CSV table of C-alpha atoms and ligand atoms in Angstrom, one decimal:
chain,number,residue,atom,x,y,z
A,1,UNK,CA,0.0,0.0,0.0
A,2,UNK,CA,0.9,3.6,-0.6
A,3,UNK,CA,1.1,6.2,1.9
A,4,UNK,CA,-2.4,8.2,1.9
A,5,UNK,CA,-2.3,10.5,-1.5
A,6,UNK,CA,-3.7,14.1,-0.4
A,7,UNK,CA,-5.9,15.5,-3.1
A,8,UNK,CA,-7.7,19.0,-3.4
A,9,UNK,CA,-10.2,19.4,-5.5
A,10,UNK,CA,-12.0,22.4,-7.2
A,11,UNK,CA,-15.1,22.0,-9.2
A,12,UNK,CA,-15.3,25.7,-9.6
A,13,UNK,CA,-17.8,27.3,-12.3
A,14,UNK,CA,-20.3,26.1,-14.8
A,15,UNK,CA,-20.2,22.6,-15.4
A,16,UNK,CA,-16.8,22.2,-13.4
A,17,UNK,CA,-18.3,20.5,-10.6
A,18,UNK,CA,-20.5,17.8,-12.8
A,19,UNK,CA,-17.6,17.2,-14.9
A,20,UNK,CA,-15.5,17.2,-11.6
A,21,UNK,CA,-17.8,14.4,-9.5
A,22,UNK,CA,-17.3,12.0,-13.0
A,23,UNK,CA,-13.3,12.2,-12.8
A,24,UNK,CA,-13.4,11.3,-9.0
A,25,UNK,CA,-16.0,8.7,-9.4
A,26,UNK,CA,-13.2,7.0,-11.8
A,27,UNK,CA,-10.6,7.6,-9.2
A,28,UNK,CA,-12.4,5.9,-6.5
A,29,UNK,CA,-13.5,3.2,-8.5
A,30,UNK,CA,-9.3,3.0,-9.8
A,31,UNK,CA,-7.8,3.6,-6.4
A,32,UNK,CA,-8.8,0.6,-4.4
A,33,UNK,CA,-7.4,-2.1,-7.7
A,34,UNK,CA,-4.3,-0.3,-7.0
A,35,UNK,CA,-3.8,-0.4,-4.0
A,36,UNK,CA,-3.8,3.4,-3.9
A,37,UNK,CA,-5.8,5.3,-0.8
A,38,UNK,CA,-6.0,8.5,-1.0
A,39,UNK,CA,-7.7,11.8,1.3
A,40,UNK,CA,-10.0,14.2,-1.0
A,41,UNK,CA,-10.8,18.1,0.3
A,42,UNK,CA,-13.3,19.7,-1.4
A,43,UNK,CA,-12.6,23.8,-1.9
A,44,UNK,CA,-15.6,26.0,-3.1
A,45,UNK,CA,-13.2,28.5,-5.2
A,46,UNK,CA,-15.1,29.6,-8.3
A,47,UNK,CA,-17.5,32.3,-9.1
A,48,UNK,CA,-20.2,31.8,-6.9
A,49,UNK,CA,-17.6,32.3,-3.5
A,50,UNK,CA,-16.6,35.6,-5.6
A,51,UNK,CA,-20.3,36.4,-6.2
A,52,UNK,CA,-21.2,36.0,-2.3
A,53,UNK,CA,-18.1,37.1,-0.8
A,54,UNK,CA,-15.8,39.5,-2.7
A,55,UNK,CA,-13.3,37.2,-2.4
A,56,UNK,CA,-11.4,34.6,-5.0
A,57,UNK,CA,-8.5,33.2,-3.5
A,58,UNK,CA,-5.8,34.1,-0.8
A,59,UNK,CA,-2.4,34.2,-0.8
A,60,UNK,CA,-2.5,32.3,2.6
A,61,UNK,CA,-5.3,30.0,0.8
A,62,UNK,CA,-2.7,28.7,-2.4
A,63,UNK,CA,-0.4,28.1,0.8
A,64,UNK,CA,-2.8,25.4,2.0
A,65,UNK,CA,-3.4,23.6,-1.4
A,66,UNK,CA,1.0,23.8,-1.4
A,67,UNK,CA,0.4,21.0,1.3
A,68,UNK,CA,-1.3,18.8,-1.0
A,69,UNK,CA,0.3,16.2,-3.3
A,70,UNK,CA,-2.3,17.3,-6.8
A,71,UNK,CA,-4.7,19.9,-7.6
A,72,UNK,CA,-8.2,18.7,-8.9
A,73,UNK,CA,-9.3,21.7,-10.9
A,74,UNK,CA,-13.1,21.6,-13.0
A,75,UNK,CA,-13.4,24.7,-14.6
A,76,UNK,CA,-13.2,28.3,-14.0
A,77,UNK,CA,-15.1,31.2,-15.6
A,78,UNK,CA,-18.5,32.5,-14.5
A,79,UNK,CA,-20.8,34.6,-17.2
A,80,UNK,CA,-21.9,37.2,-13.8
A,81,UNK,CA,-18.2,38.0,-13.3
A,82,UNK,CA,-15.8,40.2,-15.4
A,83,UNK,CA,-13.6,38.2,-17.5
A,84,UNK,CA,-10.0,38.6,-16.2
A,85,UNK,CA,-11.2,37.8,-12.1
A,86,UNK,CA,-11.6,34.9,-11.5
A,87,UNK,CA,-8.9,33.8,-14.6
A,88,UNK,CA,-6.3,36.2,-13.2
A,89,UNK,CA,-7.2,36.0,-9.6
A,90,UNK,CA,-7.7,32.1,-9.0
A,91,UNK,CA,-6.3,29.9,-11.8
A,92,UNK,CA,-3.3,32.1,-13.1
A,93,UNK,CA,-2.7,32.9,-9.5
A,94,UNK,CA,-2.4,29.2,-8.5
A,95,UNK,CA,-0.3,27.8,-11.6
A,96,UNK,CA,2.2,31.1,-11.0
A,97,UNK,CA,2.0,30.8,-7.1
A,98,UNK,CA,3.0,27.4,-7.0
A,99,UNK,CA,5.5,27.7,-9.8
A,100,UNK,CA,3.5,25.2,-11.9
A,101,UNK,CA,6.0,26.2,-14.9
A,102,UNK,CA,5.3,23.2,-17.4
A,103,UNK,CA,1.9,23.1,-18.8
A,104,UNK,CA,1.4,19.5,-20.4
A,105,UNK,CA,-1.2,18.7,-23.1
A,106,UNK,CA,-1.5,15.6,-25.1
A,107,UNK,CA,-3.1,15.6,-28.1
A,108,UNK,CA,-4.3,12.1,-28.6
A,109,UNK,CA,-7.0,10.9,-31.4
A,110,UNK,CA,-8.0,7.3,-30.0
A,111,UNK,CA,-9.7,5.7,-32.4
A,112,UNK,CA,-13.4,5.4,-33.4
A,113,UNK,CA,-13.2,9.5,-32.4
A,114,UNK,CA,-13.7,11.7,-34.9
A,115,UNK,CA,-11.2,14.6,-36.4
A,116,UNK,CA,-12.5,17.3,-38.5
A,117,UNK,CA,-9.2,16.2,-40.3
A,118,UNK,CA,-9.7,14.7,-43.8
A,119,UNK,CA,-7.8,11.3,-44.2
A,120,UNK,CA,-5.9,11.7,-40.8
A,121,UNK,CA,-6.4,8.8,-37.8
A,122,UNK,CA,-5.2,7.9,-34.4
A,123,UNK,CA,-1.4,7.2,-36.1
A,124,UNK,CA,-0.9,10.7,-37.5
A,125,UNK,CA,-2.5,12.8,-34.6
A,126,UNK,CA,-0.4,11.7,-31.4
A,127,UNK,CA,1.9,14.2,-29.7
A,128,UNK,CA,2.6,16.7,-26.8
A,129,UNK,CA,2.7,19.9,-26.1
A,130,UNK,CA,5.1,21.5,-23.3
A,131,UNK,CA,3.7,24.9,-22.8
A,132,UNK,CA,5.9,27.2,-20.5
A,133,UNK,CA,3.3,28.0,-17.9
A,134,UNK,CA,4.9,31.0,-15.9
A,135,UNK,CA,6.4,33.6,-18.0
A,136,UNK,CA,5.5,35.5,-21.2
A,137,UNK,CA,2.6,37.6,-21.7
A,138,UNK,CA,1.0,35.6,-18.9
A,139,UNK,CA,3.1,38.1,-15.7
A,140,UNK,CA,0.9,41.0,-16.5
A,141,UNK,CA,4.0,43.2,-16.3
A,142,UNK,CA,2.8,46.1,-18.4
A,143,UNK,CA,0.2,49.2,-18.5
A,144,UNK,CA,-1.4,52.2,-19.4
A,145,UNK,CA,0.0,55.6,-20.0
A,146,UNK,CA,-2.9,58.3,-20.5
A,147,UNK,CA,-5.5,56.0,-20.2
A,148,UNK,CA,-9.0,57.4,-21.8
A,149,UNK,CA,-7.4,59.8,-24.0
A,150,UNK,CA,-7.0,59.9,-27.4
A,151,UNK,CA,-3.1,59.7,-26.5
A,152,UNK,CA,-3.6,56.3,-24.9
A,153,UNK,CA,-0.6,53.9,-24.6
A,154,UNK,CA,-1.2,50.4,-23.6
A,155,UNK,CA,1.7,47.6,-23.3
A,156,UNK,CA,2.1,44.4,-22.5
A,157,UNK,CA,5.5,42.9,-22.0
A,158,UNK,CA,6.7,39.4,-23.1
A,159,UNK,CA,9.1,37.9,-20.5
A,160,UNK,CA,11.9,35.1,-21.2
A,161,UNK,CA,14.2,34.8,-18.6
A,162,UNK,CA,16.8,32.1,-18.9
A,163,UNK,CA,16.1,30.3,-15.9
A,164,UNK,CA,12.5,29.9,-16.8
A,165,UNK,CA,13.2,29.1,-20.6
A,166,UNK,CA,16.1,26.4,-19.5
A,167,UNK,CA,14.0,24.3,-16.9
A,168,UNK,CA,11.1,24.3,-19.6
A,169,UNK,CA,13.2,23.3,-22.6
A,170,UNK,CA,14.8,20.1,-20.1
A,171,UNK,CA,11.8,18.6,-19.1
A,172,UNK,CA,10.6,18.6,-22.8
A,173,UNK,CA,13.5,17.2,-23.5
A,174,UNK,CA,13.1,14.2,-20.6
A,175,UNK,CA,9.6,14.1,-21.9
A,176,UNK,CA,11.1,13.5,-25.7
A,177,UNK,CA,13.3,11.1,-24.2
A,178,UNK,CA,10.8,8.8,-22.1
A,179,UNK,CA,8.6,8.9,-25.1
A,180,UNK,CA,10.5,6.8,-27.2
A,181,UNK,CA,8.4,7.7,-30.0
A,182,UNK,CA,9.9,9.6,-33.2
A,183,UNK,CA,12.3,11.3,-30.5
A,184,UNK,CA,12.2,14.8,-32.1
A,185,UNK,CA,11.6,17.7,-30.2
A,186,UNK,CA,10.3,20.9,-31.7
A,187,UNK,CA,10.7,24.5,-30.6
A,188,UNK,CA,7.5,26.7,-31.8
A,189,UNK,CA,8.3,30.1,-32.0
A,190,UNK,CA,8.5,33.1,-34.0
A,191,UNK,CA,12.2,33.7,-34.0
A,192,UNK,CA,11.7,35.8,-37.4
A,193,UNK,CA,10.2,39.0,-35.5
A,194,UNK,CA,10.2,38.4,-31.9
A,195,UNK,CA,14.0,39.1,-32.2
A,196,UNK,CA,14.8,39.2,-28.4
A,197,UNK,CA,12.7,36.7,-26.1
A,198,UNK,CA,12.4,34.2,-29.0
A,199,UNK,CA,16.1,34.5,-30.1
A,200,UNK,CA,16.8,33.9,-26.4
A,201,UNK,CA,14.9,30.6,-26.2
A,202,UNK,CA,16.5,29.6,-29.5
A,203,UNK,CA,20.2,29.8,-28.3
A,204,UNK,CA,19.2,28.2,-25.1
A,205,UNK,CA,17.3,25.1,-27.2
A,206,UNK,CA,20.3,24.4,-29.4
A,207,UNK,CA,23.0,24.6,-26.3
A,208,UNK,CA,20.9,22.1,-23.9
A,209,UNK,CA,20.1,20.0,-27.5
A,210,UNK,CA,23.4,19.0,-27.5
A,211,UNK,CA,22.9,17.4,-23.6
A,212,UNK,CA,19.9,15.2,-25.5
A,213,UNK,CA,22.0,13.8,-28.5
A,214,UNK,CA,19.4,11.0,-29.1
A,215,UNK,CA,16.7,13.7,-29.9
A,216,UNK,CA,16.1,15.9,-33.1
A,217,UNK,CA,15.8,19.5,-32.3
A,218,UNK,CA,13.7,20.7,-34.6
A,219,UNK,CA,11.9,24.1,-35.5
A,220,UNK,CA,8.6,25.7,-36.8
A,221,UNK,CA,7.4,29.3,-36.6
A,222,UNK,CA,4.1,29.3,-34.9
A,223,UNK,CA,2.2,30.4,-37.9
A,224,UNK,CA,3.2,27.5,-39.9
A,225,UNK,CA,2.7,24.5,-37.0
A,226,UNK,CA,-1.0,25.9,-37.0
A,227,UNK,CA,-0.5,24.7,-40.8
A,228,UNK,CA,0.9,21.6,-40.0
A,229,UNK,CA,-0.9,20.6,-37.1
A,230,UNK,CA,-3.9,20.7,-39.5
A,231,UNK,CA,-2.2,19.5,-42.7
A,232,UNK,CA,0.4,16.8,-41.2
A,233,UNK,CA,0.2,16.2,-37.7
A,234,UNK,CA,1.9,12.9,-37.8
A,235,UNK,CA,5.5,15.4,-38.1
A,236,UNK,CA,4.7,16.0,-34.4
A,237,UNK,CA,6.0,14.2,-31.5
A,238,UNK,CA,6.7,16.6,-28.7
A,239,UNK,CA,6.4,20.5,-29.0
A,240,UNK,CA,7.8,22.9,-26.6
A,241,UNK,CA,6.4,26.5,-26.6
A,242,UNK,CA,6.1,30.1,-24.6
A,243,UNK,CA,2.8,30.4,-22.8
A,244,UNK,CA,0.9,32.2,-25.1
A,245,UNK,CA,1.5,30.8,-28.0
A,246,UNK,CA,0.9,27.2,-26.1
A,247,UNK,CA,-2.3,28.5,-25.3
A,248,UNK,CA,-3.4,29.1,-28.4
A,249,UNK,CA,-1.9,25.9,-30.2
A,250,UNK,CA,-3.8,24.2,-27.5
A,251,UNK,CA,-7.1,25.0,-28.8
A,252,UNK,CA,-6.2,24.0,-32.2
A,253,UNK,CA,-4.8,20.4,-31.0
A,254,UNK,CA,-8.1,20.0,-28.9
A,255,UNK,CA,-10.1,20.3,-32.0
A,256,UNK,CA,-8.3,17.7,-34.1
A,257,UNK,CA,-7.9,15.1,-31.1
A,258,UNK,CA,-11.8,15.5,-31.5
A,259,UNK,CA,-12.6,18.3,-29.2
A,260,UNK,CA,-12.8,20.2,-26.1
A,261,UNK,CA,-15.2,17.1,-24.2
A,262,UNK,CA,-11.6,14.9,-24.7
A,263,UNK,CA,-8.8,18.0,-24.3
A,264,UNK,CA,-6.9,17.3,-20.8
A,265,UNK,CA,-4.2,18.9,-19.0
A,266,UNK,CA,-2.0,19.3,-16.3
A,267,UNK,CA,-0.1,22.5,-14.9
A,268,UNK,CA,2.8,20.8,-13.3
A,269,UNK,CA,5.5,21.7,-11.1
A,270,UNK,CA,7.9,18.3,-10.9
A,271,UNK,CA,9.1,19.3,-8.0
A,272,UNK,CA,6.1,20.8,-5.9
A,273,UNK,CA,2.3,20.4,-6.4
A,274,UNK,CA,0.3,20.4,-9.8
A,275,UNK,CA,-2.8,20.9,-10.9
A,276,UNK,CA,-4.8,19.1,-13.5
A,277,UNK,CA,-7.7,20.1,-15.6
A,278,UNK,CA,-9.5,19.6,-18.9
A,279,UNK,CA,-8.8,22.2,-21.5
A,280,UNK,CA,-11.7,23.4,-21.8
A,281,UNK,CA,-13.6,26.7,-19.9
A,282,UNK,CA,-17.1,26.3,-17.8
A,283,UNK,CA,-19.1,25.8,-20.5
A,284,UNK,CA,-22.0,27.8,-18.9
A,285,UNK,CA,-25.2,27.3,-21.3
A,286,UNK,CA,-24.9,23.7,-20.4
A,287,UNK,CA,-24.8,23.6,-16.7
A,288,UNK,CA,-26.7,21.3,-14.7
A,289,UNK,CA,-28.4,19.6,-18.0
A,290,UNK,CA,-26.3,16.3,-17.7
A,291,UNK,CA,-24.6,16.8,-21.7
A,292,UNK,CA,-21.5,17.8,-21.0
A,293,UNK,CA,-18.6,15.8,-21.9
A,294,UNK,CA,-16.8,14.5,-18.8
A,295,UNK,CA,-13.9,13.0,-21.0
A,296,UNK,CA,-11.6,15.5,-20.3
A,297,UNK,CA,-11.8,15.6,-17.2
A,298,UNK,CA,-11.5,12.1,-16.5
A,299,UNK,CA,-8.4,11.9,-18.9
A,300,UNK,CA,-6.8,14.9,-16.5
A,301,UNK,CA,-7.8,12.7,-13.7
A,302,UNK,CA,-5.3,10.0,-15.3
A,303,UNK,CA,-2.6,12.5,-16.1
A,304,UNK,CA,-2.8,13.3,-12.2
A,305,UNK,CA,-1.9,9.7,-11.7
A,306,UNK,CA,0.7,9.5,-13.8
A,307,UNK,CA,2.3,12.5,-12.5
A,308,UNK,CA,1.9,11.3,-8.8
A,309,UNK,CA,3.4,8.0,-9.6
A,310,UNK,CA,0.7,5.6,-9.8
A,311,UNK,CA,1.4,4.5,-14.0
A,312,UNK,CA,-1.0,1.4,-13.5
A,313,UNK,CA,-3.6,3.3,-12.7
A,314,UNK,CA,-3.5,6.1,-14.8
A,315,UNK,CA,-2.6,3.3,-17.9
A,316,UNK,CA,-6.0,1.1,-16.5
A,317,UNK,CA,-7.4,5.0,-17.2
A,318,UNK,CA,-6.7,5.3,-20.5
A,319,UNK,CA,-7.6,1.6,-21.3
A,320,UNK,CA,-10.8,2.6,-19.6
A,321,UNK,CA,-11.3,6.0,-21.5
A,322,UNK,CA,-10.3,3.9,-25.2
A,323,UNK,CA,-13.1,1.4,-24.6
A,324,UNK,CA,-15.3,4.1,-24.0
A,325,UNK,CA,-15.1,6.8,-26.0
A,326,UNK,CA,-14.1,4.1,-28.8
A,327,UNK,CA,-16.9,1.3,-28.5
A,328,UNK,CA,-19.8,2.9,-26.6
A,329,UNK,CA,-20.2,7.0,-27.1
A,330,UNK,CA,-21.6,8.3,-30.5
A,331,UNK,CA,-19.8,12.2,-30.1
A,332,UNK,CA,-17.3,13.8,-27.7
A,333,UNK,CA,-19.8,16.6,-28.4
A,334,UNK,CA,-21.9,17.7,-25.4
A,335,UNK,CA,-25.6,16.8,-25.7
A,336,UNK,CA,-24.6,14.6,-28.8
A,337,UNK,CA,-23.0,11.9,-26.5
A,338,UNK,CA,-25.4,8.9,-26.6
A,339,UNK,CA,-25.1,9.2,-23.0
A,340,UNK,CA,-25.7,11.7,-20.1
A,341,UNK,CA,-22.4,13.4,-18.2
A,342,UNK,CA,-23.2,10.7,-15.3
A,343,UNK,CA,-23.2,7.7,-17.7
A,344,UNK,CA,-20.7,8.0,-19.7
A,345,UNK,CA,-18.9,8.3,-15.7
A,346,UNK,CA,-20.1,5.5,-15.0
A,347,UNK,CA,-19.1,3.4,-18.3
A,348,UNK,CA,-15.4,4.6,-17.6
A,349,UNK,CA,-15.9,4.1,-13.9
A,350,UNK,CA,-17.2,0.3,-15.1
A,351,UNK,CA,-14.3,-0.2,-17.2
A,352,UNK,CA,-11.5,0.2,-15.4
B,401,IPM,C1,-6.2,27.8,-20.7
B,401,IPM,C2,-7.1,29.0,-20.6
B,401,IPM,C3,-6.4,30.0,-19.6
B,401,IPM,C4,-5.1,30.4,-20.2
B,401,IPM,C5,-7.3,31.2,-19.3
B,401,IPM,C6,-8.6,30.8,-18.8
B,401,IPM,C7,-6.6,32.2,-18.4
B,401,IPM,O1,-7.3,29.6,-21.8
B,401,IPM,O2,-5.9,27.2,-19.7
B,401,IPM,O3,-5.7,27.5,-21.8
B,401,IPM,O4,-5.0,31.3,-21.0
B,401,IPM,O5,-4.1,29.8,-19.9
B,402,MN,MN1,-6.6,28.4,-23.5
């Protein structure tokens, strides 16, 4: 047996919480095959605290989920609150206060799912993305000079900083590395105009490269691997990228791995505690209907294992998730599922 596994878990807005009970019903129906036990706190962060309280989260709050070993995250955004609140103040807040630097996001197409992708299957659309999950556009350094006048002057700074670019860039490389799959590494940037913090993660790419001999360092601009991603996804096998462009390649993977229902992720700190979560936002206009898509978060759910340690499990997961998503549902789309949110739950939960 392993020692007790601390979990905290945040359902937070829209359909996060329904999404949110599927994922743990899988984990409670995984832990006790593998010998895992683990403790579950529940935290009402999310919208509706902010509504009824003023408040999002503390600084002294993020200390206490520092004491657990994973973050469970649902969603976050709420249609009554001003877009920028509860993102800024509660889930950018937790990734930068507990230095969850790597964002991870597999793009997987398992098969029998669909891809808006003519011709392409489950071999050509199979590969990672390492997004940089601290730096960037994402510090808010920036502001406003002469704000509502005609003389405005807004800015927004991109930050690089060595340290940040270098611990990024290694553990794609480990990633590359444990992979074993086409073992090529590719740097997505735009080191054709963004001649200073993209020229620094360049040098910095090339000079840990040669540390990885084994791996291909490759590079595309990020305007062309949207091009590829759509038009030859199979030249993918890990991609390593600054926050915001990440972000927005992110989107574009979800869609052709079939969609924001299957789209999971994981902010992780390797040496602290991360936090896992499905792409996707709160999906508001289908709360409480039981049609949302709890794939994702299930498949966040395994990634949480895997980073904790416990592989079976989070492989019996995926096996679970495959048989599902491949054999039983008719869409990843929400409402177009063949099932209800608590079924198809309960089909994964089933087949593990
Ligand atoms: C994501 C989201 C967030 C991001 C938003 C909600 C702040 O789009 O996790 O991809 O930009 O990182
Ligand atoms: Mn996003």
């Amino acid at each position: 047996m392993s020692d007790s596994i601390k979990i905290a878990v945040i359902g937070g807005d829209g359909t996060g919480p329904e999404v949110t009970a599927e994922a743990c019903k899988v984990l409670e129906a995984v832990a006790p095959l593998e010998g895992i036990s683990y403790e579950r706190v529940d935290f009402d962060y999310g919208g509706d605290r902010y509504l009824a309280t003023g408040e999002v989260i503390t600084e002294q709050q993020i200390d206490e989920l520092r004491q657990f070993d994973a973050i469970y995250l649902g969603a976050i955004g709420h249609p009554d609150v001003t877009p920028g609140i509860l993102e800024k103040g509660l889930l950018l807040a937790i990734r930068f206060q507990l230095d969850q630097y790597i964002n991870l996001r597999p793009i997987k197409l398992y098969p029998g799912v669909d891809t808006p992708l003519k011709d392409k299957g489950p071999e050509d659309i199979s590969f990672e993305v390492v997004r940089e999950n601290t730096e960037d556009l994402y510090c808010g350094a920036g502001g406003f000079l002469r704000k509502n006048t005609p003389q405005e002057v807004a800015t927004q700074e991109m930050i690089a900083t060595r340290f940040g670019v270098d611990r990024c860039l290694r553990y794609a490389f480990e990633l590359c590395r444990r992979r074993k799959d086409k073992m090529q590494l590719t740097l997505v940037h735009k080191t054709n105009v963004l001649t200073y913090a993209h020229d620094l993660w360049e040098r910095v790419f090339y000079e840990v490269a040669e540390e990885y001999p084994g791996i291909t360092a490759d590079y595309a601009h990020v305007d062309a691997t949207c091009m590829w991603m759509v038009k030859n996804p199979e030249w993918f096998d890990v991609i390593v990228t600054t926050n915001m462009f990440g972000d927005i390649i992110t989107d574009l993977g979800a869609m052709i791995q079939g969609g924001m229902g299957i789209a999971a992720g994981g902010n992780i700190n390797p040496e602290g505690t991360s936090m896992f979560e499905p792409i996707g936002g709160s999906a508001p206009k289908y709360t409480d209907q039981n049609v949302i898509n709890p794939i994702a978060a299930i498949a966040s759910c395994q990634m949480m294992l895997a980073q904790l340690g416990e592989a079976q499990a989070a492989d019996a997961v995926e096996r679970a998730i495959i048989e599902v998503v491949s054999k039983k549902m008719k869409s990843m789309d929400a409402g177009r599922m063949g099932y209800g949110t608590s079924e198809v739950g309960d089909l994964v939960a089933g087949a593990v």
